[in-house]
Each structure stands twice: as structure tokens, then as C-alpha cells.
Amino acid sequence: MSNKVPINHLRELESEGVYVIREVVSQFENPVMLFSGGKDSIVMFHLARKAFYPAKVPFPLMHIDTGHNFQETLDFRDWLAQETGVQLIVRYVQDSIDKGRVVEETGYSASRNKLQTVTLLDAIEELKIDCAMGGGRRDEEKARAKERFFSHRDEFGQWDPKNQRPELWNLFNGRKNLGEHFRVFPISNWTEMDVWQYILLENIAIPSLYFSHEREVFERDGVLYAKTPFLKMKDTEKAEKRIVRFRTIGDATCTGAIESVASSVEDIIREVAATRITERGGRADDKRSEAAMEDRKIEGYF
């Protein structure tokens, strides 16, 4: 009788993610891990800690701060960096605005989310980053579904599908010319359900925004937005207190909440299993055009 413990799909995904992260460290000289404070980047960082344990993670986290983030996200980011001892690099969209590198949007739908692209590419050039790992998953959005684990970017930071390399048998080609870099996505094959089940399995800490709480929100185009100083309300819009949570965390100006009483990870898993609305269904930045994410990926955001 075998004493071997059966490997479930979560452990297979974990092993795959750890392998990809180790490949990054072996092939690149100056990688960073992009960190938003959301569940996907938290899981990705958890995999990185496993990949190099008991040593510290051998690369920094980098957060592109729009200045319009939820305070709970920023508090969690700073706590995690202090708790784990990882180096944290923060670059601010406000600095890009002050330097005249980008122009802030105006109007009721104004958001800094798209402006992150310039801030990110400037940071990559300034710090000579040759690989930026991200928590993108193929199941999130059609533009992300096309990505491979190792995504080549040209000297302008742009994505060109003609320059993507085959990845047969999990062999990754990180060769590049001077000035070029790669984006790498260690959890590409994960789904939203996988992420939540893994968080439960590993007992991973996450921001309180993911759990139900009372918050002032208002409805716009069928989406509940948090009342914040960053988002201008119309005269016809009225804020009211509701019990909500967030399925995805991003800039407060374009991230919608959902009404929910899910107060634990187990509750969230049950809710995700029953829902028929996509995870990014409340993200206004994805709805600006039919190919909004595709355009931003080509420009160098994703």
C-alpha cells in the first residue's frame, strides 16, 4: 500500500508557479514583482517566498501607486513588506503628472488607472528592470488569455504578438536585446476559484476589503462605487450605506463593489461558485472600449 499523499490541482499549480519564478531568477539580472495589494499579487508573492525559503525573496516588490488607492490596500501593502522583510519600491502616478509626463483626466469618469502605464515604463527604464512579474491570469479577460508565461516587450515597453516565443514543454526563452524586457505571469493558469481555494489552503492574509463590511457607496451604470474624494458624484447620484465587499482591488475610481455578506474565505468560495458575473465585471477601466485591455497591453500597461 502506497504512503504517498495524492497531489491535488492546487499543488500542481503551486509547483508550476514556483518553477516559473525560479526560472525568472535564473534567467534575468534585475527582476521585480509587481504588487497591487490584491489577492493575485499576494498569492504570487506567497509562491515566491516558498520558492526561495528559507532565504528571503531575492527581488523587490514594486507598486505603482495611482494616489487613488483604498487606504486598506496601502496599509496591507506596508504591513506585508514589514512583516516579511521584502524590499518595497513605490512609484507614484502623481509624480508623472507633476513632471508633465501624463495629463490627468477630468470629468465624472476621470481615472488615473490608464496613467499607470507611463509611470511603470519610466520606473522600468530608470531602475534597469529586465523582467517584471505580474499576477495576471488567463481567465480574467480576453486580452490576458493570449499571454504566455514569458511575454516579450520591445524597447518601448510594448507588446507585439509576432515577437512572442513558443513555450513547448515549459521551456522558457528569456533572451532579449538591450533595452527590451519581459513580463512574466507565474499564475497564468489559475482561475479565480483556484486563487481563493489556495488562500484557504495556505491560510494567506488578505486585505479586509475582500470581506463584507459597511461602506458608503453609490450606483452608476449598474455598478456600486465607494464614495471617495477621488470620484466626483453626479447630482443625480446618492450615497448610502450598504454591506458590500470587493471581488477585485484596484484604483478606487474604477473598481466596483458587490453587495455581499461573505465574511470568511469559505463564504467567498461559496459565493464565487454560485455567481454568473465575471470577476472584472465591476471594473470600469475594462469597459472604456471593446478592446480597452488589449490597447493598454500594447501600450505597455499589462
mmCIF file of N, CA, C and O in Angstrom, residues 105-111 218 220-221 225 230-237 253-254 284 288:
data_model
loop_
_atom_site.group_PDB
_atom_site.id
_atom_site.type_symbol
_atom_site.label_atom_id
_atom_site.label_comp_id
_atom_site.label_asym_id
_atom_site.label_seq_id
_atom_site.Cartn_x
_atom_site.Cartn_y
_atom_site.Cartn_z
ATOM 1 N N GLU A 105 -6.924 63.083 -16.239
ATOM 2 C CA GLU A 105 -8.241 63.143 -16.846
ATOM 3 C C GLU A 105 -9.178 64.024 -16.013
ATOM 4 O O GLU A 105 -8.966 64.218 -14.822
ATOM 5 N N THR A 106 -10.190 64.523 -16.663
ATOM 6 C CA THR A 106 -11.207 65.328 -15.970
ATOM 7 C C THR A 106 -12.581 64.740 -16.252
ATOM 8 O O THR A 106 -12.748 63.894 -17.133
ATOM 9 N N GLY A 107 -13.574 65.179 -15.494
ATOM 10 C CA GLY A 107 -14.935 64.702 -15.702
ATOM 11 C C GLY A 107 -15.346 63.674 -14.670
ATOM 12 O O GLY A 107 -14.558 63.279 -13.807
ATOM 13 N N TYR A 108 -16.575 63.235 -14.763
ATOM 14 C CA TYR A 108 -17.128 62.305 -13.781
ATOM 15 C C TYR A 108 -16.476 60.923 -13.852
ATOM 16 O O TYR A 108 -16.412 60.213 -12.851
ATOM 17 N N SER A 109 -16.011 60.524 -15.009
ATOM 18 C CA SER A 109 -15.405 59.200 -15.179
ATOM 19 C C SER A 109 -13.885 59.247 -15.162
ATOM 20 O O SER A 109 -13.227 58.283 -15.553
ATOM 21 N N ALA A 110 -13.325 60.354 -14.710
ATOM 22 C CA ALA A 110 -11.869 60.503 -14.699
ATOM 23 C C ALA A 110 -11.221 59.447 -13.811
ATOM 24 O O ALA A 110 -11.703 59.157 -12.720
ATOM 25 N N SER A 111 -10.133 58.879 -14.302
ATOM 26 C CA SER A 111 -9.403 57.860 -13.551
ATOM 27 C C SER A 111 -7.917 57.971 -13.872
ATOM 28 O O SER A 111 -7.531 58.371 -14.975
ATOM 29 N N PHE A 218 -22.367 54.415 -3.989
ATOM 30 C CA PHE A 218 -23.413 54.945 -4.858
ATOM 31 C C PHE A 218 -23.399 54.144 -6.153
ATOM 32 O O PHE A 218 -22.386 53.542 -6.518
ATOM 33 N N ARG A 220 -23.694 53.664 -10.226
ATOM 34 C CA ARG A 220 -23.511 54.319 -11.523
ATOM 35 C C ARG A 220 -23.414 53.238 -12.596
ATOM 36 O O ARG A 220 -22.554 52.362 -12.517
ATOM 37 N N ASP A 221 -24.287 53.314 -13.574
ATOM 38 C CA ASP A 221 -24.306 52.349 -14.680
ATOM 39 C C ASP A 221 -24.363 50.908 -14.178
ATOM 40 O O ASP A 221 -23.693 50.012 -14.721
ATOM 41 N N TYR A 225 -20.008 51.986 -6.576
ATOM 42 C CA TYR A 225 -18.684 52.557 -6.326
ATOM 43 C C TYR A 225 -18.626 53.111 -4.911
ATOM 44 O O TYR A 225 -19.617 53.645 -4.390
ATOM 45 N N PHE A 230 -11.875 60.872 -4.469
ATOM 46 C CA PHE A 230 -11.269 60.767 -5.797
ATOM 47 C C PHE A 230 -12.289 60.665 -6.922
ATOM 48 O O PHE A 230 -11.947 60.823 -8.087
ATOM 49 N N LEU A 231 -13.540 60.378 -6.585
ATOM 50 C CA LEU A 231 -14.553 60.138 -7.602
ATOM 51 C C LEU A 231 -15.692 61.135 -7.435
ATOM 52 O O LEU A 231 -16.378 61.158 -6.408
ATOM 53 N N LYS A 232 -15.883 61.957 -8.451
ATOM 54 C CA LYS A 232 -16.895 63.001 -8.392
ATOM 55 C C LYS A 232 -18.268 62.422 -8.677
ATOM 56 O O LYS A 232 -18.490 61.758 -9.690
ATOM 57 N N MET A 233 -19.196 62.682 -7.756
ATOM 58 C CA MET A 233 -20.553 62.180 -7.920
ATOM 59 C C MET A 233 -21.406 63.174 -8.698
ATOM 60 O O MET A 233 -21.232 64.379 -8.588
ATOM 61 N N LYS A 234 -22.334 62.654 -9.477
ATOM 62 C CA LYS A 234 -23.287 63.495 -10.196
ATOM 63 C C LYS A 234 -24.402 63.933 -9.249
ATOM 64 O O LYS A 234 -24.612 63.331 -8.201
ATOM 65 N N ASP A 235 -25.106 64.983 -9.640
ATOM 66 C CA ASP A 235 -26.197 65.500 -8.805
ATOM 67 C C ASP A 235 -27.295 64.463 -8.600
ATOM 68 O O ASP A 235 -28.004 64.484 -7.587
ATOM 69 N N THR A 236 -27.429 63.576 -9.573
ATOM 70 C CA THR A 236 -28.499 62.564 -9.505
ATOM 71 C C THR A 236 -28.078 61.335 -8.702
ATOM 72 O O THR A 236 -28.895 60.437 -8.478
ATOM 73 N N GLU A 237 -26.838 61.272 -8.286
ATOM 74 C CA GLU A 237 -26.322 60.105 -7.568
ATOM 75 C C GLU A 237 -26.340 60.359 -6.055
ATOM 76 O O GLU A 237 -25.998 61.459 -5.602
ATOM 77 N N THR A 253 -11.371 54.693 -8.254
ATOM 78 C CA THR A 253 -12.230 55.382 -9.219
ATOM 79 C C THR A 253 -12.829 54.456 -10.261
ATOM 80 O O THR A 253 -13.719 54.866 -11.005
ATOM 81 N N CYS A 254 -12.345 53.224 -10.347
ATOM 82 C CA CYS A 254 -12.856 52.338 -11.391
ATOM 83 C C CYS A 254 -13.120 50.916 -10.897
ATOM 84 O O CYS A 254 -13.326 50.016 -11.705
ATOM 85 N N ALA A 284 -14.551 49.459 -14.301
ATOM 86 C CA ALA A 284 -14.930 50.420 -15.337
ATOM 87 C C ALA A 284 -13.833 50.604 -16.369
ATOM 88 O O ALA A 284 -14.101 50.918 -17.534
ATOM 89 N N ARG A 288 -14.074 50.803 -21.181
ATOM 90 C CA ARG A 288 -13.967 52.076 -21.899
ATOM 91 C C ARG A 288 -14.058 51.900 -23.410
ATOM 92 O O ARG A 288 -14.408 52.815 -24.132
#
